[in-house]
Amino acid sequence: MDEVVAHLRTPYLSDSIPQQMSHQRIRRTAVTKVHEAVKAIALCHNVTPVFEVEGDFDTMTYQASSPDEVALVKWTESVGLTLIHRDLTSMTLRTPVTGATVKYGILQTFPFTSETKRMGIIVKDSNGVITFYMKGADVVMSSIVQYNDWLDEETDNMAREGLRTLVVAKKQLTEDQYRDFEARYSQAKLSTEDRSTKIRAVVESLERDLELLCLTGVEDKLQENVRPTLELLRNAGIKIWMLTGDKLETAICIGKSSKLVSKTQEVFVFKQVYTRMDVHAELNAFRRKNDSALVIRGDTLEVCLSFYEDEFVELACHSPTVIVCRCSPTQKADIVHLIKKHTKKKICAIGDGGNDVSMIQAADTGVGIVGKEGKQASLAADFSINQFSYIGKLVIVHGRNSYKRSAALSQFVMHRGLIITTMQAVFCSIFYLASVELFPGFLMIGYGTVFTMFPVFSLVLDKDVTSTVALTYPELYKELTKGRSLSLKTFFIWVLISLYQGGIIMYGALLLFDQDFIHIVSITFTAVLLTELLMVALTIRTWHWLMIIAEIISLASYIVTLVIFKDFFDPKFLQTWNFIWKTVVITGISCIPLYIIKFLQRKFSPATHAKLVGL
């Protein structure tokens, strides 16, 4: 770094020019190359400096769509060449040593896209020199820059270290060359047919025989607790695919550093294929590699899917880890659709940048991470988090509770309606299927709202295990993927329970209160309400104080209703011991068998989580 600073300062020293002339030619060339490379990095970007007032001082920050560009501009600032101003038509740099400012006019900008994988800018300095700067991925820049013998090797070396590489190049233009380009470029932009294609063709006419200046490498640091989070998800039985636009070597390095690929695990790199025979040979080779992580390029994946889509997806899904590198945003979304199509599984896509938006929107559940890449992913996602490590608790704890609670709530809402429907059906059958109303309208409304709403909806506070147990034993999450808490089996079980309890309450009231048929409403409604409250208590696994309050409020509201609506309920009959013990018997017969079944189930066939918490 010190050598770079020294080389960069040399051209700006007023008394250094005679000394430079006495140096050897190779020394002058090194100084010039360093200066041109740093200047190119400081000019070729879409970064804008922003000044903010903090107290008595102005602090400058950089804003850009890509954190990599901000990192590179900050690096040029650290070596002495600082971007201090930028608008639509110009940018200003502060030079080292003297602190003088140099203004460059912005003639054209060509933004980075996922298709071109490069960006460019044409600037004009104070001396009238026009320069076209370009930077981009090595896979596209290697065919644009002049011949060299070091780019591929250095790119691979940086990629193996986990760095995200960019190739920087330039080309000087004469005034006539730029005018010719500007005329053709303006004409292409005014075209009404195939405008984008014509614009791209004009720009590509400039992208020839560029002078290679340098190769940059930016470290993509992992956030805290990424490794344990990935391990947690894998132990929970969740398959993890990494889709990235990085080079193959970089993707493998990141996979190993994040422990997505363990040190002892073999990595199978799918070779470049072009024909059906090539794909068939590689698939057979991968089939013989048991428990190997699969790494494949995006273009190779397209070739595989065009010939052997079903076979490839089947093999890839059996692989413990899949890494797809050089993957475009469109390919990411296509891979999500592909997995959903062949596996019928639920897909969760996690991303932190604009390139991940299409993937996030294609998945069943999208999670966006707010970070240096911006907020595009988080705004397009179903859930937004600040760190990747929050995924563990979001899925293992909150996902578990949400599934369990939703299952219990939906089943109870169904049970609540079906049990009273069964009672109405039995009552109508007594009168030869005549449409005789069992309960008055206000009781039906009260049953669906005040009397049972609070206890039933208090089930959203229930949880079978604590968050500590869920995170300590992520294997418990595997049970949820089987869908046993909410399935056709549980549906029919609750239907049978509703039919049993509705029939017991109605026929029990008719048998025990055959002399008091006029009080059938108060008898059956009291029994069904007590049954519903007891069933809620039976289902609850972890009591919360709000659950107790909900049960008390429901029971109290019903007692108040009995006192207020004396025209519908006989207070004297309700106070008799005969009413109390017979109602208790009916309620007991409808609930006690279920309590016994649950006790036996816990005793002889407890759930896995029950064994862990010692139930």
Coordinates of C-alpha atoms in Angstrom, one line a residue:
M1 CA 0.0 0.0 0.0
D2 CA 2.8 2.4 0.8
E3 CA 4.4 1.8 -2.6
V4 CA 1.1 2.6 -4.3
V5 CA 0.8 5.8 -2.3
A6 CA 4.4 6.8 -3.3
H7 CA 3.8 6.1 -6.9
L8 CA 0.5 8.0 -6.9
R9 CA 2.1 11.0 -5.2
T10 CA 5.0 11.2 -7.7
P11 CA 3.2 12.8 -10.7
Y12 CA 1.8 15.5 -8.5
L13 CA 5.1 16.6 -7.0
S14 CA 6.3 19.8 -8.7
D15 CA 9.9 19.0 -8.2
S16 CA 9.7 15.4 -9.1
I17 CA 9.6 15.7 -12.9
P18 CA 13.4 16.2 -13.4
Q19 CA 14.0 13.3 -11.0
Q20 CA 11.6 11.1 -12.9
M21 CA 13.5 11.7 -16.1
S22 CA 16.7 10.4 -14.6
H23 CA 15.0 7.2 -13.4
Q24 CA 15.0 4.1 -15.5
R25 CA 12.3 3.6 -18.0
I26 CA 10.8 0.7 -16.1
R27 CA 10.5 2.9 -13.0
R28 CA 8.6 5.6 -14.9
T29 CA 6.3 3.0 -16.4
A30 CA 5.4 1.6 -13.0
V31 CA 4.6 5.1 -11.7
T32 CA 2.5 5.8 -14.8
K33 CA 0.6 2.5 -14.6
V34 CA -0.2 3.0 -10.9
H35 CA -1.4 6.5 -11.5
E36 CA -3.6 5.5 -14.4
A37 CA -5.1 2.6 -12.6
V38 CA -6.0 4.5 -9.5
K39 CA -7.4 7.4 -11.6
A40 CA -9.5 4.9 -13.5
I41 CA -10.9 3.4 -10.3
A42 CA -11.7 6.9 -9.0
L43 CA -13.6 7.9 -12.2
C44 CA -15.3 4.7 -13.4
H45 CA -18.2 4.2 -11.1
N46 CA -21.7 5.6 -10.2
V47 CA -20.8 6.7 -6.7
T48 CA -21.9 10.1 -5.4
P49 CA -20.3 11.9 -2.4
V50 CA -22.8 13.3 0.1
F51 CA -21.9 15.8 2.8
E52 CA -23.7 15.7 6.1
V53 CA -23.3 18.3 8.9
E54 CA -22.5 16.8 12.3
G55 CA -21.8 19.5 14.9
D56 CA -19.2 21.9 13.6
F57 CA -17.9 19.5 11.0
D58 CA -19.0 18.3 7.6
T59 CA -18.6 14.5 7.1
M60 CA -18.6 13.0 3.6
T61 CA -20.1 9.7 2.8
Y62 CA -20.5 7.8 -0.4
Q63 CA -23.7 6.6 -1.9
A64 CA -24.1 4.0 -4.7
S65 CA -26.2 1.0 -5.7
S66 CA -23.3 -1.3 -5.2
P67 CA -21.2 -1.6 -2.0
D68 CA -18.2 -2.8 -4.1
E69 CA -18.0 0.5 -5.9
V70 CA -18.2 2.4 -2.6
A71 CA -15.3 0.2 -1.3
L72 CA -13.2 1.0 -4.3
V73 CA -13.8 4.7 -4.1
K74 CA -13.0 4.7 -0.4
W75 CA -9.7 2.9 -1.3
T76 CA -8.7 5.6 -3.8
E77 CA -9.5 8.1 -1.0
S78 CA -7.2 6.2 1.3
V79 CA -4.3 6.4 -1.1
G80 CA -4.8 10.1 -1.8
L81 CA -7.1 10.5 -4.8
T82 CA -10.5 11.6 -3.4
L83 CA -13.8 12.0 -5.1
I84 CA -15.3 15.2 -3.6
H85 CA -18.1 16.2 -6.1
R86 CA -20.3 14.6 -8.7
D87 CA -23.4 15.6 -10.7
L88 CA -24.9 14.6 -13.9
T89 CA -22.3 16.3 -16.1
S90 CA -19.1 16.4 -14.1
M91 CA -17.1 15.0 -11.2
T92 CA -14.2 16.5 -9.2
L93 CA -11.2 14.7 -7.7
R94 CA -8.9 16.1 -5.0
T95 CA -5.3 15.1 -5.8
P96 CA -2.7 14.1 -3.2
V97 CA 0.3 16.3 -2.0
T98 CA -1.1 19.7 -2.9
G99 CA -4.8 19.0 -2.4
A100 CA -5.6 20.6 -5.8
T101 CA -8.9 19.7 -7.5
V102 CA -9.2 18.3 -11.0
K103 CA -12.5 18.5 -12.8
Y104 CA -13.7 15.9 -15.4
G105 CA -16.7 16.3 -17.6
I106 CA -19.0 13.3 -17.9
L107 CA -19.9 12.8 -21.6
Q108 CA -21.6 9.4 -21.4
T109 CA -22.3 6.7 -18.8
F110 CA -23.1 3.1 -19.5
P111 CA -24.6 1.5 -16.3
F112 CA -23.9 -2.0 -15.1
T113 CA -26.5 -4.6 -16.0
S114 CA -26.7 -8.3 -15.2
E115 CA -26.6 -9.1 -19.0
T116 CA -23.5 -7.1 -19.9
K117 CA -21.8 -7.6 -16.5
R118 CA -19.8 -4.4 -17.1
M119 CA -20.1 -0.6 -16.9
G120 CA -18.4 2.2 -18.6
I121 CA -18.0 6.0 -18.6
I122 CA -16.6 8.5 -21.1
V123 CA -14.9 11.6 -19.4
K124 CA -13.1 14.6 -20.6
D125 CA -10.3 16.3 -18.6
S126 CA -9.3 20.0 -18.5
N127 CA -6.8 19.4 -21.3
G128 CA -9.5 18.2 -23.6
V129 CA -8.4 14.5 -23.5
I130 CA -11.3 12.2 -23.9
T131 CA -11.0 8.8 -22.2
F132 CA -13.3 5.8 -22.2
Y133 CA -13.1 3.8 -18.9
M134 CA -14.6 0.4 -18.4
K135 CA -14.7 -2.2 -15.6
G136 CA -16.5 -5.5 -15.4
A137 CA -16.3 -9.2 -14.8
D138 CA -13.3 -11.0 -16.1
V139 CA -15.4 -13.4 -18.1
V140 CA -16.5 -10.5 -20.4
M141 CA -13.5 -8.2 -20.1
S142 CA -10.9 -10.8 -21.1
S143 CA -12.2 -10.6 -24.7
I144 CA -12.3 -6.8 -24.7
V145 CA -8.9 -5.9 -23.4
Q146 CA -5.6 -6.2 -25.2
Y147 CA -3.7 -9.5 -25.1
N148 CA -1.9 -10.1 -21.8
D149 CA -0.5 -13.1 -20.0
W150 CA -1.4 -12.4 -16.4
L151 CA -5.1 -11.6 -16.1
D152 CA -6.5 -15.1 -16.0
E153 CA -3.9 -16.3 -13.5
E154 CA -4.3 -13.3 -11.1
T155 CA -8.1 -13.5 -11.4
D156 CA -8.1 -17.2 -10.4
N157 CA -5.7 -16.4 -7.5
M158 CA -8.0 -13.7 -6.1
A159 CA -11.1 -15.8 -6.6
R160 CA -9.5 -18.6 -4.6
E161 CA -9.0 -16.1 -1.8
G162 CA -12.8 -15.3 -1.9
L163 CA -12.4 -11.9 -3.5
R164 CA -14.9 -10.4 -5.9
T165 CA -12.9 -9.3 -8.9
L166 CA -13.3 -6.5 -11.4
V167 CA -11.2 -5.8 -14.5
V168 CA -10.5 -2.1 -15.2
A169 CA -9.5 -0.9 -18.6
K170 CA -9.4 2.3 -20.7
K171 CA -9.3 3.6 -24.2
Q172 CA -8.4 7.1 -25.3
L173 CA -10.6 8.7 -28.0
T174 CA -9.9 11.5 -30.4
E175 CA -12.4 14.3 -30.8
D176 CA -13.5 12.9 -34.2
Q177 CA -13.9 9.4 -32.8
Y178 CA -16.1 10.7 -30.0
R179 CA -18.2 12.8 -32.3
D180 CA -18.8 9.8 -34.6
F181 CA -19.7 7.7 -31.7
E182 CA -22.0 10.3 -30.2
A183 CA -23.9 10.7 -33.5
R184 CA -24.4 7.0 -33.9
Y185 CA -25.4 6.6 -30.2
S186 CA -27.9 9.4 -30.5
Q187 CA -29.4 7.9 -33.6
A188 CA -29.7 4.5 -31.9
K189 CA -31.5 6.0 -28.9
L190 CA -34.0 7.7 -31.2
S191 CA -34.7 4.4 -33.0
T192 CA -38.3 3.1 -32.7
E193 CA -37.4 -0.6 -33.4
D194 CA -34.9 -2.7 -31.5
R195 CA -33.7 0.3 -29.7
S196 CA -31.8 -1.6 -27.0
T197 CA -30.1 -3.9 -29.5
K198 CA -28.9 -1.0 -31.6
I199 CA -27.7 1.0 -28.6
R200 CA -25.8 -2.1 -27.4
A201 CA -24.2 -2.5 -30.8
V202 CA -23.0 1.1 -30.9
V203 CA -21.5 0.8 -27.4
E204 CA -19.8 -2.5 -28.3
S205 CA -18.1 -0.7 -31.2
L206 CA -16.1 1.2 -28.5
E207 CA -15.4 -1.9 -26.5
R208 CA -12.5 -3.1 -28.6
D209 CA -8.8 -3.3 -27.9
L210 CA -9.0 -1.6 -24.5
E211 CA -5.8 -1.1 -22.5
L212 CA -5.8 -3.3 -19.4
L213 CA -5.0 -1.1 -16.3
C214 CA -5.6 -3.3 -13.3
L215 CA -7.5 -6.0 -11.5
T216 CA -9.4 -5.2 -8.3
G217 CA -10.5 -7.6 -5.6
V218 CA -13.1 -6.8 -2.9
E219 CA -13.6 -9.1 0.0
D220 CA -17.2 -10.1 0.6
K221 CA -17.1 -10.4 4.4
L222 CA -19.5 -12.8 6.0
Q223 CA -21.9 -11.4 8.6
E224 CA -21.7 -12.6 12.2
N225 CA -23.0 -16.1 13.0
V226 CA -23.5 -17.1 9.4
R227 CA -21.7 -20.4 9.9
P228 CA -23.8 -21.5 12.9
T229 CA -27.0 -20.4 11.3
L230 CA -26.3 -22.5 8.2
E231 CA -25.4 -25.4 10.3
L232 CA -28.7 -24.9 12.3
L233 CA -30.7 -24.9 9.1
R234 CA -29.0 -28.0 7.8
N235 CA -29.6 -29.9 11.0
A236 CA -33.3 -28.9 10.8
G237 CA -33.5 -30.9 7.5
I238 CA -33.5 -27.8 5.2
K239 CA -31.8 -28.1 1.9
I240 CA -29.6 -25.1 1.1
W241 CA -28.7 -23.9 -2.4
M242 CA -26.4 -21.0 -3.0
L243 CA -27.0 -19.0 -6.1
T244 CA -24.4 -16.4 -6.9
G245 CA -23.0 -14.3 -9.7
D246 CA -19.4 -14.8 -8.6
K247 CA -16.7 -16.8 -10.3
L248 CA -16.5 -20.5 -9.7
E249 CA -13.4 -20.3 -7.5
T250 CA -14.9 -17.4 -5.4
A251 CA -18.2 -19.3 -5.0
I252 CA -16.3 -22.4 -3.7
C253 CA -14.2 -20.3 -1.4
I254 CA -17.3 -18.6 0.1
G255 CA -19.0 -22.0 0.4
K256 CA -16.2 -23.4 2.4
S257 CA -15.6 -20.3 4.5
S258 CA -19.3 -20.2 5.4
K259 CA -19.2 -23.9 6.2
L260 CA -21.9 -24.6 3.6
V261 CA -19.3 -27.0 2.3
S262 CA -17.4 -28.8 5.1
K263 CA -13.7 -29.2 4.9
T264 CA -13.9 -33.0 4.7
Q265 CA -16.7 -32.9 2.1
E266 CA -15.8 -33.6 -1.5
V267 CA -16.7 -30.9 -4.1
F268 CA -17.9 -32.0 -7.5
V269 CA -17.4 -29.3 -10.1
F270 CA -19.6 -29.9 -13.1
K271 CA -17.5 -29.4 -16.2
Q272 CA -18.3 -27.1 -19.1
V273 CA -20.7 -29.1 -21.4
Y274 CA -22.0 -28.4 -24.8
T275 CA -23.7 -31.5 -26.1
R276 CA -26.0 -34.2 -24.9
M277 CA -23.2 -36.7 -24.6
D278 CA -21.2 -34.3 -22.5
V279 CA -24.1 -33.8 -20.1
H280 CA -24.8 -37.5 -19.9
A281 CA -21.1 -38.2 -19.0
E282 CA -21.0 -35.6 -16.3
L283 CA -24.3 -36.7 -14.8
N284 CA -23.0 -40.3 -14.6
A285 CA -19.8 -39.0 -13.0
F286 CA -21.7 -37.0 -10.4
R287 CA -24.0 -40.0 -9.7
R288 CA -21.0 -42.0 -8.6
K289 CA -20.0 -39.3 -6.1
N290 CA -21.9 -39.9 -3.0
D291 CA -22.4 -37.1 -0.5
S292 CA -20.6 -34.6 -2.7
A293 CA -21.3 -30.9 -2.9
L294 CA -22.3 -29.9 -6.4
V295 CA -20.8 -26.7 -8.0
I296 CA -22.1 -25.7 -11.4
R297 CA -21.9 -22.6 -13.7
G298 CA -25.1 -20.9 -14.8
D299 CA -24.5 -21.5 -18.5
T300 CA -23.7 -25.1 -17.9
L301 CA -26.9 -25.5 -15.9
E302 CA -28.9 -24.2 -18.9
V303 CA -27.4 -26.9 -21.1
C304 CA -28.1 -29.6 -18.6
L305 CA -31.7 -28.6 -18.2
S306 CA -32.2 -28.5 -22.0
F307 CA -31.3 -32.2 -22.3
Y308 CA -31.8 -33.9 -18.9
E309 CA -34.0 -31.7 -16.7
D310 CA -35.6 -34.4 -14.6
E311 CA -32.4 -36.4 -14.1
F312 CA -30.4 -33.3 -13.1
V313 CA -32.9 -32.0 -10.6
E314 CA -33.3 -35.4 -9.0
L315 CA -29.5 -35.8 -8.5
A316 CA -29.1 -32.2 -7.4
C317 CA -31.8 -32.5 -4.8
H318 CA -30.1 -35.5 -3.3
S319 CA -26.8 -33.6 -3.0
P320 CA -26.2 -32.1 0.5
T321 CA -25.3 -28.7 -1.0
V322 CA -25.7 -27.1 -4.4
I323 CA -23.7 -24.0 -5.5
V324 CA -24.6 -22.3 -8.8
C325 CA -22.1 -19.7 -9.8
R326 CA -22.1 -17.1 -12.6
C327 CA -25.9 -17.1 -12.1
S328 CA -27.9 -14.2 -13.6
P329 CA -31.0 -12.8 -11.7
T330 CA -33.3 -14.4 -14.3
Q331 CA -31.6 -17.8 -13.8
K332 CA -32.1 -17.5 -10.0
A333 CA -35.8 -17.1 -10.5
D334 CA -35.9 -20.0 -13.0
I335 CA -34.1 -22.3 -10.5
V336 CA -36.7 -21.5 -7.9
H337 CA -39.5 -22.3 -10.3
L338 CA -37.6 -25.5 -11.3
I339 CA -37.3 -26.8 -7.7
K340 CA -41.0 -26.0 -7.0
K341 CA -42.1 -27.8 -10.1
H342 CA -40.1 -31.0 -9.6
T343 CA -40.1 -31.4 -5.8
K344 CA -43.5 -29.8 -4.8
K345 CA -41.7 -28.4 -1.8
K346 CA -42.0 -24.9 -0.2
I347 CA -39.1 -22.6 -1.2
C348 CA -37.7 -19.8 0.9
A349 CA -35.4 -17.4 -1.0
I350 CA -33.0 -15.2 0.9
G351 CA -31.2 -12.3 -0.7
D352 CA -29.7 -8.9 0.1
G353 CA -29.4 -7.1 -3.3
G354 CA -31.3 -6.0 -6.3
N355 CA -30.1 -9.1 -8.2
D356 CA -32.1 -11.2 -5.8
V357 CA -35.5 -9.5 -6.2
S358 CA -36.7 -11.8 -9.0
M359 CA -35.7 -14.9 -7.0
I360 CA -37.4 -13.6 -3.8
Q361 CA -40.6 -12.9 -5.6
A362 CA -40.6 -16.3 -7.3
A363 CA -40.3 -18.2 -4.0
D364 CA -43.1 -19.2 -1.7
T365 CA -41.5 -17.1 1.0
G366 CA -39.1 -14.3 0.4
V367 CA -36.7 -12.9 3.0
G368 CA -34.8 -9.7 2.3
I369 CA -31.7 -8.7 4.2
V370 CA -31.1 -5.0 4.7
G371 CA -27.4 -4.3 4.3
K372 CA -24.8 -2.5 2.2
E373 CA -26.5 -3.8 -1.0
G374 CA -29.5 -1.5 -0.3
K375 CA -33.1 -2.1 0.5
Q376 CA -34.4 -3.5 -2.9
A377 CA -34.5 -7.0 -1.7
S378 CA -36.1 -6.2 1.7
L379 CA -38.8 -4.1 0.0
A380 CA -39.7 -6.9 -2.4
A381 CA -39.7 -9.7 0.3
D382 CA -42.3 -11.0 2.6
F383 CA -40.0 -10.6 5.6
S384 CA -37.2 -8.1 6.1
I385 CA -34.3 -8.7 8.5
N386 CA -31.1 -6.9 9.3
Q387 CA -28.7 -9.9 9.6
F388 CA -28.6 -13.4 8.0
S389 CA -28.3 -14.9 11.5
Y390 CA -31.8 -13.9 12.3
I391 CA -33.0 -16.5 9.8
G392 CA -32.4 -19.3 12.3
K393 CA -34.8 -17.9 14.9
L394 CA -37.3 -16.7 12.2
V395 CA -37.6 -20.2 10.7
I396 CA -36.9 -22.6 13.7
V397 CA -38.7 -20.7 16.4
H398 CA -41.2 -18.3 14.8
G399 CA -41.9 -20.6 11.9
R400 CA -42.6 -23.5 14.3
N401 CA -44.9 -21.5 16.5
S402 CA -46.7 -20.0 13.5
Y403 CA -47.4 -23.4 12.0
K404 CA -48.5 -25.0 15.3
R405 CA -50.7 -22.1 16.3
S406 CA -52.3 -21.8 12.9
A407 CA -53.0 -25.5 12.9
A408 CA -54.6 -25.4 16.3
L409 CA -56.6 -22.2 15.6
S410 CA -58.0 -23.4 12.3
Q411 CA -59.0 -26.8 13.8
F412 CA -60.8 -25.1 16.7
V413 CA -62.6 -22.7 14.5
M414 CA -63.9 -25.7 12.5
H415 CA -64.7 -27.6 15.7
R416 CA -66.5 -24.6 17.2
G417 CA -68.9 -24.4 14.2
L418 CA -69.3 -28.1 13.6
I419 CA -70.2 -29.1 17.2
I420 CA -73.1 -26.6 17.3
T421 CA -74.2 -27.6 13.8
T422 CA -74.3 -31.3 14.9
M423 CA -76.5 -30.3 17.9
Q424 CA -78.9 -28.4 15.5
A425 CA -79.1 -31.4 13.2
V426 CA -79.9 -33.7 16.1
F427 CA -82.6 -31.3 17.3
C428 CA -84.2 -31.0 13.9
S429 CA -84.2 -34.8 13.5
I430 CA -86.4 -35.0 16.7
F431 CA -89.0 -32.9 14.9
Y432 CA -89.0 -35.0 11.8
L433 CA -86.3 -32.8 10.1
A434 CA -88.4 -29.7 10.5
S435 CA -86.5 -26.5 10.4
V436 CA -86.8 -25.7 14.0
E437 CA -84.3 -23.3 15.5
L438 CA -82.5 -24.6 18.6
F439 CA -80.8 -21.4 19.8
P440 CA -82.1 -17.8 19.4
G441 CA -80.0 -15.5 17.2
F442 CA -78.4 -13.5 20.0
L443 CA -77.0 -16.7 21.5
M444 CA -75.5 -17.8 18.2
I445 CA -73.9 -14.4 17.7
G446 CA -72.6 -14.5 21.3
Y447 CA -71.3 -18.1 20.8
G448 CA -69.3 -17.0 17.7
T449 CA -67.9 -13.9 19.4
V450 CA -67.9 -13.1 23.1
F451 CA -68.4 -16.6 24.6
T452 CA -65.7 -18.5 22.6
M453 CA -63.7 -16.0 20.7
F454 CA -61.2 -15.1 23.4
P455 CA -60.3 -18.7 24.5
V456 CA -60.0 -19.9 20.9
F457 CA -57.9 -17.0 19.7
S458 CA -55.7 -17.2 22.8
L459 CA -54.3 -20.3 21.2
V460 CA -52.0 -18.0 19.2
L461 CA -50.0 -17.6 22.5
D462 CA -49.5 -21.4 22.8
K463 CA -46.1 -23.1 22.1
D464 CA -45.1 -26.6 22.5
V465 CA -41.4 -25.9 23.2
T466 CA -39.4 -22.9 24.3
S467 CA -37.2 -21.0 21.9
T468 CA -34.1 -22.3 23.6
V469 CA -35.2 -26.0 23.1
A470 CA -36.1 -25.3 19.5
L471 CA -32.7 -23.7 18.7
T472 CA -30.8 -26.4 20.7
Y473 CA -32.5 -29.3 19.0
P474 CA -33.2 -28.1 15.4
E475 CA -34.0 -31.7 14.4
L476 CA -37.4 -31.1 15.9
Y477 CA -38.2 -28.9 12.9
K478 CA -38.0 -32.0 10.7
E479 CA -41.3 -33.2 12.1
L480 CA -43.1 -30.1 10.9
T481 CA -42.1 -30.8 7.3
K482 CA -44.3 -33.9 7.5
G483 CA -47.4 -31.8 8.0
R484 CA -48.8 -33.9 10.7
S485 CA -50.2 -31.0 12.7
L486 CA -52.6 -30.0 10.0
S487 CA -53.5 -32.8 7.5
L488 CA -56.5 -34.7 6.3
K489 CA -56.0 -37.1 9.2
T490 CA -56.3 -34.4 11.8
F491 CA -59.2 -32.8 9.9
F492 CA -61.2 -36.0 10.1
I493 CA -60.2 -36.6 13.8
W494 CA -61.6 -33.2 14.7
V495 CA -64.7 -33.9 12.6
L496 CA -65.3 -37.1 14.6
I497 CA -64.7 -35.2 17.9
S498 CA -67.2 -32.5 16.9
L499 CA -69.8 -35.1 15.9
Y500 CA -69.2 -37.1 19.1
Q501 CA -69.4 -34.1 21.4
G502 CA -72.4 -32.5 19.6
G503 CA -74.3 -35.8 19.7
I504 CA -73.4 -36.5 23.4
I505 CA -74.5 -33.1 24.5
M506 CA -77.8 -33.2 22.6
Y507 CA -78.8 -36.8 23.3
G508 CA -77.5 -36.5 26.9
A509 CA -79.7 -33.4 27.5
L510 CA -82.8 -35.3 26.0
L511 CA -82.2 -38.3 28.2
L512 CA -81.3 -36.6 31.5
F513 CA -83.7 -33.7 31.2
D514 CA -86.6 -35.5 29.6
Q515 CA -89.0 -33.8 32.1
D516 CA -87.4 -30.4 31.5
F517 CA -87.5 -30.1 27.7
I518 CA -88.7 -26.5 28.0
H519 CA -85.2 -25.7 29.3
I520 CA -83.4 -27.4 26.5
V521 CA -81.7 -24.2 25.4
S522 CA -80.1 -23.3 28.7
I523 CA -79.1 -26.9 29.3
T524 CA -77.4 -27.6 25.9
F525 CA -75.9 -24.2 25.4
T526 CA -74.3 -24.3 28.9
A527 CA -72.9 -27.7 28.2
V528 CA -71.5 -26.8 24.8
L529 CA -69.9 -23.6 26.1
L530 CA -68.2 -25.5 29.0
T531 CA -67.1 -28.2 26.5
E532 CA -65.5 -25.6 24.3
L533 CA -63.7 -24.0 27.2
L534 CA -62.4 -27.4 28.4
M535 CA -61.3 -28.4 24.9
V536 CA -59.3 -25.2 24.7
A537 CA -57.7 -26.1 28.0
L538 CA -57.0 -29.6 26.8
T539 CA -55.2 -28.4 23.7
I540 CA -53.0 -25.8 25.4
R541 CA -49.5 -27.0 26.0
T542 CA -47.9 -24.0 27.7
W543 CA -50.3 -21.8 29.7
H544 CA -50.1 -18.0 29.5
W545 CA -51.8 -15.7 31.9
L546 CA -53.8 -14.2 29.1
M547 CA -55.2 -17.6 28.3
I548 CA -56.6 -17.9 31.8
I549 CA -58.1 -14.4 31.6
A550 CA -59.7 -15.3 28.3
E551 CA -61.3 -18.4 29.8
I552 CA -62.6 -16.4 32.8
I553 CA -63.9 -13.6 30.6
S554 CA -65.8 -16.0 28.4
L555 CA -67.4 -17.8 31.4
A556 CA -68.2 -14.6 33.2
S557 CA -69.8 -13.0 30.1
Y558 CA -72.1 -16.1 29.7
I559 CA -73.1 -15.9 33.4
V560 CA -73.9 -12.2 33.0
T561 CA -76.0 -13.1 29.9
L562 CA -78.0 -15.6 32.0
V563 CA -78.7 -12.9 34.5
I564 CA -79.6 -10.2 32.0
F565 CA -81.8 -12.3 29.6
K566 CA -84.3 -13.7 32.2
D567 CA -87.0 -14.0 29.5
F568 CA -84.9 -16.7 27.8
F569 CA -83.5 -18.4 30.8
D570 CA -85.3 -19.6 34.0
P571 CA -83.1 -18.3 37.0
K572 CA -84.8 -20.7 39.4
F573 CA -84.1 -23.8 37.2
L574 CA -80.5 -22.7 36.7
Q575 CA -80.0 -22.6 40.5
T576 CA -81.2 -26.1 41.1
W577 CA -78.8 -28.9 42.0
N578 CA -80.5 -31.0 39.4
F579 CA -79.4 -28.7 36.6
I580 CA -75.9 -28.4 37.9
W581 CA -75.0 -32.1 38.3
K582 CA -76.7 -33.2 35.1
T583 CA -74.9 -30.5 33.1
V584 CA -71.6 -31.5 34.6
V585 CA -72.3 -35.1 33.7
I586 CA -73.1 -34.3 30.1
T587 CA -70.0 -32.1 29.8
G588 CA -67.8 -34.7 31.5
I589 CA -69.0 -37.5 29.2
S590 CA -68.2 -35.3 26.2
C591 CA -64.7 -34.3 27.4
I592 CA -63.3 -36.9 29.8
P593 CA -62.8 -39.6 27.2
L594 CA -60.6 -37.2 25.2
Y595 CA -58.6 -36.3 28.3
I596 CA -58.0 -40.0 28.9
I597 CA -56.9 -40.6 25.3
K598 CA -54.5 -37.6 25.5
F599 CA -53.1 -38.9 28.8
L600 CA -52.5 -42.4 27.4
Q601 CA -50.9 -40.9 24.3
R602 CA -48.5 -38.8 26.4
K603 CA -47.7 -41.8 28.6
F604 CA -47.1 -44.4 26.0
S605 CA -46.5 -42.6 22.7
P606 CA -45.2 -39.1 23.6
A607 CA -44.1 -36.6 20.9
T608 CA -40.4 -36.0 20.4
H609 CA -40.6 -32.5 21.8
A610 CA -42.4 -33.9 24.9
K611 CA -39.5 -36.2 25.6
L612 CA -37.1 -33.3 25.5
V613 CA -39.0 -31.1 27.9
G614 CA -39.7 -34.0 30.2
L615 CA -43.5 -34.1 29.8

